[in-house]
Short mmCIF file of C-alpha atoms in Angstrom, two decimals:
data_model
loop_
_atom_site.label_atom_id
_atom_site.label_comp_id
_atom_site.label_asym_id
_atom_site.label_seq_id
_atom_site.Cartn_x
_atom_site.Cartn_y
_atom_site.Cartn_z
CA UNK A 1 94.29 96.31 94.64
CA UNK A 2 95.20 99.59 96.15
CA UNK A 3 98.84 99.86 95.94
CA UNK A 4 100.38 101.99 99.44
CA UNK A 5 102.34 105.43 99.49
CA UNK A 6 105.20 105.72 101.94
CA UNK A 7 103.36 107.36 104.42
CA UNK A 8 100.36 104.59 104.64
CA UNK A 9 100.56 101.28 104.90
CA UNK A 10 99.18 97.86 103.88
CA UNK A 11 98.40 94.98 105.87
CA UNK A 12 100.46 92.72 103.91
CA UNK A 13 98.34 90.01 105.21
CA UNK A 14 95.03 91.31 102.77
CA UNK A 15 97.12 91.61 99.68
CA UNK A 16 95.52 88.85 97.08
CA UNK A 17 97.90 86.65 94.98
CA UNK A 18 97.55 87.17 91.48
CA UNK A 19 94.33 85.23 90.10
CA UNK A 20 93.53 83.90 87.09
CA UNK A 21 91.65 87.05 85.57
CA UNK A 22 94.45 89.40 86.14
CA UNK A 23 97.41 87.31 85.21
CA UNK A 24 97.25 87.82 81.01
CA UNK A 25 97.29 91.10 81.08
CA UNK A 26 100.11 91.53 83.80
CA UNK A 27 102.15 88.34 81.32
CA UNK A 28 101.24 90.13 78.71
CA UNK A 29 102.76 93.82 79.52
CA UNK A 30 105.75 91.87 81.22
CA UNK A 31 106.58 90.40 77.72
CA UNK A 32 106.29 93.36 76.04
CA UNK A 33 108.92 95.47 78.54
CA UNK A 34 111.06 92.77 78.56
CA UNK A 35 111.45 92.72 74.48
CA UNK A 36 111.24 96.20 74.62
CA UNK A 37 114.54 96.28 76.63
CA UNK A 38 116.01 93.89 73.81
CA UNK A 39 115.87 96.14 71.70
CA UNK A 40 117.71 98.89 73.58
CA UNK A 41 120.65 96.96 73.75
CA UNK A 42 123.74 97.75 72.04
CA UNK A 43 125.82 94.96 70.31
CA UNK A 44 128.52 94.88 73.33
CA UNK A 45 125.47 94.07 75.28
CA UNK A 46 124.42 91.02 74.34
CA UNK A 47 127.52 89.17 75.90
CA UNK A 48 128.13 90.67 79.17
CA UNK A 49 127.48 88.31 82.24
CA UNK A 50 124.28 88.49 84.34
CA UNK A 51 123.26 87.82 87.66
CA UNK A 52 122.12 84.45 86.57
CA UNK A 53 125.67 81.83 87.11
CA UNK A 54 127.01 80.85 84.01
CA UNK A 55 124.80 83.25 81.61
CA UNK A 56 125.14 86.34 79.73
CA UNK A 57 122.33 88.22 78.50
CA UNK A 58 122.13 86.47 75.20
CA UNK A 59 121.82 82.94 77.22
CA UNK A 60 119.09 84.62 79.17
CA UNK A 61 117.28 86.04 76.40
CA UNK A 62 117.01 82.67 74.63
CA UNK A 63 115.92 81.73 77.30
CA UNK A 64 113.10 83.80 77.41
CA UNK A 65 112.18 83.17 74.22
CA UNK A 66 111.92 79.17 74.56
CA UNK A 67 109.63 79.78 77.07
CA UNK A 68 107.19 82.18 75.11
CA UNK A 69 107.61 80.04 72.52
CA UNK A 70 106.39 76.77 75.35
CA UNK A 71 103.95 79.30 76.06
CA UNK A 72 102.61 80.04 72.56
CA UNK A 73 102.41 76.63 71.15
CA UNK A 74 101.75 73.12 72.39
CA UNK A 75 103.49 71.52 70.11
CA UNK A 76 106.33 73.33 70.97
CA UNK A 77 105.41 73.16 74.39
CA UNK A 78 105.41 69.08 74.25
CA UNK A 79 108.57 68.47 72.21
CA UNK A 80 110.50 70.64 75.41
CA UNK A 81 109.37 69.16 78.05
CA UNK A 82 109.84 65.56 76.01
CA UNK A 83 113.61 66.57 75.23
CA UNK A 84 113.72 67.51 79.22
CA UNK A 85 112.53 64.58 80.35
CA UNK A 86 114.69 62.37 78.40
CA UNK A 87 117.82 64.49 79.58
CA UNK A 88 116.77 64.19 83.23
CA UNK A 89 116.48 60.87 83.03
CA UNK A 90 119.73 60.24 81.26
CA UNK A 91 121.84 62.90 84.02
CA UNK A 92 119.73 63.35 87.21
CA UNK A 93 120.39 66.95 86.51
CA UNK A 94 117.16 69.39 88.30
CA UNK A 95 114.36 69.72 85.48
CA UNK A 96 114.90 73.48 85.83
CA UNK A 97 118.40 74.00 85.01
CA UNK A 98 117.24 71.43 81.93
CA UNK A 99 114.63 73.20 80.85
CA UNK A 100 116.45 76.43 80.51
CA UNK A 101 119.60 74.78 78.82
CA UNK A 102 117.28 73.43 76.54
CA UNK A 103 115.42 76.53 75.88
CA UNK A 104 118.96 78.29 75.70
CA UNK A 105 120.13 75.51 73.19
CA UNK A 106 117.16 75.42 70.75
CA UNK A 107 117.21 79.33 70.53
CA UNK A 108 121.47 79.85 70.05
CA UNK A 109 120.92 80.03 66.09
CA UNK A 110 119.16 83.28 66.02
CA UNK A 111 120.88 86.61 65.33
CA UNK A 112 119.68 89.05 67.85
CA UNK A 113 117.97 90.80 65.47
CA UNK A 114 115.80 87.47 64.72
CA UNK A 115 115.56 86.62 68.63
CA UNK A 116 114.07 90.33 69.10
CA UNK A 117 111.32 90.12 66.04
CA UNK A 118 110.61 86.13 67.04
CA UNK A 119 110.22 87.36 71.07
CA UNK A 120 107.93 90.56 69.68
CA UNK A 121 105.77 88.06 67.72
CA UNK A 122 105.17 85.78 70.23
CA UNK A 123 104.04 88.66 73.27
CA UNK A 124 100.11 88.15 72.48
CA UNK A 125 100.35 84.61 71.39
CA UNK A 126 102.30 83.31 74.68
CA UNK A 127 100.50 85.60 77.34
CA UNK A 128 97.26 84.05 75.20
CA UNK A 129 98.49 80.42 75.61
CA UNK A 130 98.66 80.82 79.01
CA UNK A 131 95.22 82.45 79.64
CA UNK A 132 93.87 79.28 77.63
CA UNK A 133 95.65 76.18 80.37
CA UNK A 134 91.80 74.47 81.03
CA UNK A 135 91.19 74.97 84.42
CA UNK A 136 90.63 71.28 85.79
CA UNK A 137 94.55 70.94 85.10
CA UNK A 138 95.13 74.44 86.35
CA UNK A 139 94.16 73.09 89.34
CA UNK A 140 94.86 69.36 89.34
CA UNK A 141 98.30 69.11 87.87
CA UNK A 142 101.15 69.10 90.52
CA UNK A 143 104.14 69.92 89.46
CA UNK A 144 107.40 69.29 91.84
CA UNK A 145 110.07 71.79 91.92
CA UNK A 146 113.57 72.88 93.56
CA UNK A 147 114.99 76.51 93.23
CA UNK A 148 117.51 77.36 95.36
CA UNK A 149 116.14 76.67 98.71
CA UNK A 150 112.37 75.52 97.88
CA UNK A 151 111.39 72.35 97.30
CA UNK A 152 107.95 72.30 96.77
CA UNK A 153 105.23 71.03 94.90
CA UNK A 154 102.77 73.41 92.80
CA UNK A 155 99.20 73.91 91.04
CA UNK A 156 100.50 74.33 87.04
CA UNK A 157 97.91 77.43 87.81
CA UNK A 158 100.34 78.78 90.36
CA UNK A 159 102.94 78.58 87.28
CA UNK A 160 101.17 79.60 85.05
CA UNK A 161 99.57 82.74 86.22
CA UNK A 162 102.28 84.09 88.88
CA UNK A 163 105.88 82.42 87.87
CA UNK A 164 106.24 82.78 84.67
CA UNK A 165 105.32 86.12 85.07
CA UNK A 166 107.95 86.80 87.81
CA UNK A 167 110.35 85.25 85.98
CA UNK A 168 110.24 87.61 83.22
CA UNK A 169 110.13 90.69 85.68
CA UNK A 170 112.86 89.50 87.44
CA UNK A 171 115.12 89.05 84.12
CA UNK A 172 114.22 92.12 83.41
CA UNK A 173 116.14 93.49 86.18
CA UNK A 174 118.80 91.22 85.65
CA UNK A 175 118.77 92.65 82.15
CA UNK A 176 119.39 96.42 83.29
CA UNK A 177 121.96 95.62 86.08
CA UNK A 178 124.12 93.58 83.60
CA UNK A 179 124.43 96.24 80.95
CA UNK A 180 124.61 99.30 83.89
CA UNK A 181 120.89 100.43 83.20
CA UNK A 182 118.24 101.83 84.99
CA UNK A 183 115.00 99.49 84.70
CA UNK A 184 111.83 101.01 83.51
CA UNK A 185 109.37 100.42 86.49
CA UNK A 186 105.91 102.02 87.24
CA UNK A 187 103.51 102.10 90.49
CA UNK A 188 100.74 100.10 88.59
CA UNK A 189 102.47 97.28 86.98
CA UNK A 190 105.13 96.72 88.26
CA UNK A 191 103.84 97.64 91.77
CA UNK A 192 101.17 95.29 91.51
CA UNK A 193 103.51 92.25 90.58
CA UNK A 194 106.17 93.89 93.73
CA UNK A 195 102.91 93.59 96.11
CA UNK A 196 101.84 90.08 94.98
CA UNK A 197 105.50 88.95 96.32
CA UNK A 198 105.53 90.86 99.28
CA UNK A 199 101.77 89.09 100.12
CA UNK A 200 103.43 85.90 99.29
CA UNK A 201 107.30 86.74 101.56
CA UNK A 202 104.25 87.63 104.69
CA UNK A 203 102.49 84.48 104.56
CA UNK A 204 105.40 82.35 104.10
CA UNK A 205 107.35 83.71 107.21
CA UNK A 206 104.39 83.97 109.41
CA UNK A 207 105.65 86.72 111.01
CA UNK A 208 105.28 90.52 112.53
CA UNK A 209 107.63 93.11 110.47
CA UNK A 210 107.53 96.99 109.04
CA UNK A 211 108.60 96.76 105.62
CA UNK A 212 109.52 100.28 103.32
CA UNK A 213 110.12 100.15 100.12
CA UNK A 214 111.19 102.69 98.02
CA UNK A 215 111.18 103.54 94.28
CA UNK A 216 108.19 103.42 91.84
CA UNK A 217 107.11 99.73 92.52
CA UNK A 218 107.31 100.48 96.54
CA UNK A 219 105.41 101.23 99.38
CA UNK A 220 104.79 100.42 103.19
CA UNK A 221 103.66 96.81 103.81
CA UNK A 222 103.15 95.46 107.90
CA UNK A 223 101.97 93.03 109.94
CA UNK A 224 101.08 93.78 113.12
CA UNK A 225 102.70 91.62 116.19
CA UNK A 226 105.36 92.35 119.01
CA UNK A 227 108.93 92.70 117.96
CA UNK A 228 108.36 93.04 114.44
CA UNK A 229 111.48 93.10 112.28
CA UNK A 230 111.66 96.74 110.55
CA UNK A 231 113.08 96.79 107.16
CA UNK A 232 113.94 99.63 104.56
CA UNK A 233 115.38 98.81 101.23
CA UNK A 234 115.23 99.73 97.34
CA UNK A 235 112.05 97.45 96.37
CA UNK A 236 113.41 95.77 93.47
CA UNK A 237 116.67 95.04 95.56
CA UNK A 238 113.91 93.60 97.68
CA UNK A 239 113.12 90.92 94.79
CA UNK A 240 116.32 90.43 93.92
CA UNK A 241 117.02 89.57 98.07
CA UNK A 242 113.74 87.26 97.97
CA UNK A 243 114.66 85.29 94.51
CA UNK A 244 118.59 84.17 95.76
CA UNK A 245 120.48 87.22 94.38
CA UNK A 246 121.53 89.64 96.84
CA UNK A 247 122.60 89.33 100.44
CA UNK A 248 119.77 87.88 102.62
CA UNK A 249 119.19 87.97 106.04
CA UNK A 250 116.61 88.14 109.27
CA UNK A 251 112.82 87.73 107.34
CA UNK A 252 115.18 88.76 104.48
CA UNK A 253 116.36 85.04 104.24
CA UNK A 254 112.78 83.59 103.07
CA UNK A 255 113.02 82.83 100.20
CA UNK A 256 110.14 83.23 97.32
CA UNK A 257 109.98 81.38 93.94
CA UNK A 258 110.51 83.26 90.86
#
């Protein structure tokens, strides 16, 4: 899709989610920035706190990793969501908070050196494993789910292609803010995985607005309709507003899975 300048605008109402085609190749490049920032990191690094509650940015980078590695192989894949299962079951704790202690937990042995050649390994393999979910269960599966406000049920497809991709963009921001860094962010990549949320804010709101966003990933995204809301911000501020992190409020205060 045709990503806007400032000066034009989109109809945020055309923008297409993120099919099936395009999502390996946007998993695949998110992977590879996110290890790429790994390895920038000094040792101090690795243990200062995040955005994420309770994690620093060696918690968050494990996990990462479980997940490519969930990603990569079904074995691996199985014997996580077994272990979560079991745990949920046994606590009543929310599946997701599981799944990432586990992932956390079953990564914690690794130097960082380790974590950073295991995570560059697995970039092809886990955006690969993805592309290969069959499509009957990319379509059939349900999977229920609560993050922060949501509680929803979705298409493993939905997962697959567009979370698990956001997820990774959105730690990568996490990433740069804890350790006082400028993100590395494009108008192509990133600006295509920026629009795909802003498409996805538009039709869960319903409603009119004028939306600016600066920086590489940005542009000008509308709806038309009286008494719009008008909104200018920073567009990965924008993200981090949508996903639970930063102060939300007006059209702001929908909230999008990540």
């Amino acid at each position: 899709m045709s990503i806007p300048t400032i000066s034009s605008s989109t109809d945020a109402s055309t923008i297409e989610p993120i099919d099936h085609r395009e999502a390996p190749g946007l998993a695949e490049e998110e992977y590879r920035r996110f290890v790429d920032a790994l390895a920038r990191l000094e040792t101090p690094d690795w243990g200062q706190p995040t955005d994420c509650e309770g994690w620093t940015v060696r918690d968050m980078a494990g996990h990462v990793l479980g997940a490519m590695r969930a990603a990569a192989s079904i074995r691996e894949q199985v014997s996580q969501q077994r272990e979560i299962r079991s745990r949920v079951k046994a606590t009543g704790e929310n599946q997701v908070d599981v799944m990432t202690a586990v992932q956390i937990e079953r990564t914690a042995d690794l130097t960082t050196d380790e974590l950073i050649a295991e995570a560059r390994s697995l970039v092809g393999p886990a955006a690969r494993g993805r592309k290969r979910t069959p499509a009957p269960m990319r379509k059939l599966v349900k999977i229920p789910v609560e993050i922060g406000t949501l509680s929803e049920t979705w298409r493993l497809g939905y997962l697959v292609d567009t979370i698990l991709t956001r997820d990774i963009f959105m730690h990568r921001i996490d990433l740069a803010r804890a350790v006082g860094t400028t993100p590395m962010v494009d108008d192509t990549h990133d600006a295509r995985i920026v629009a795909d949320i802003v498409g996805e804010w538009a039709r869960r709101h319903g409603r009119p607005f004028d939306l600016t966003l600066s920086g590489a990933p940005g542009g000008r995204f509308n709806v038309a309709g009286d008494s719009g809301e008008e909104l200018h911000l920073d567009a990965l501020e924008f993200c981090r507003i949508l996903s639970g992190r930063g102060d939300a409020h007006g059209l702001l205060a929908q909230e999008v899975p990540f």
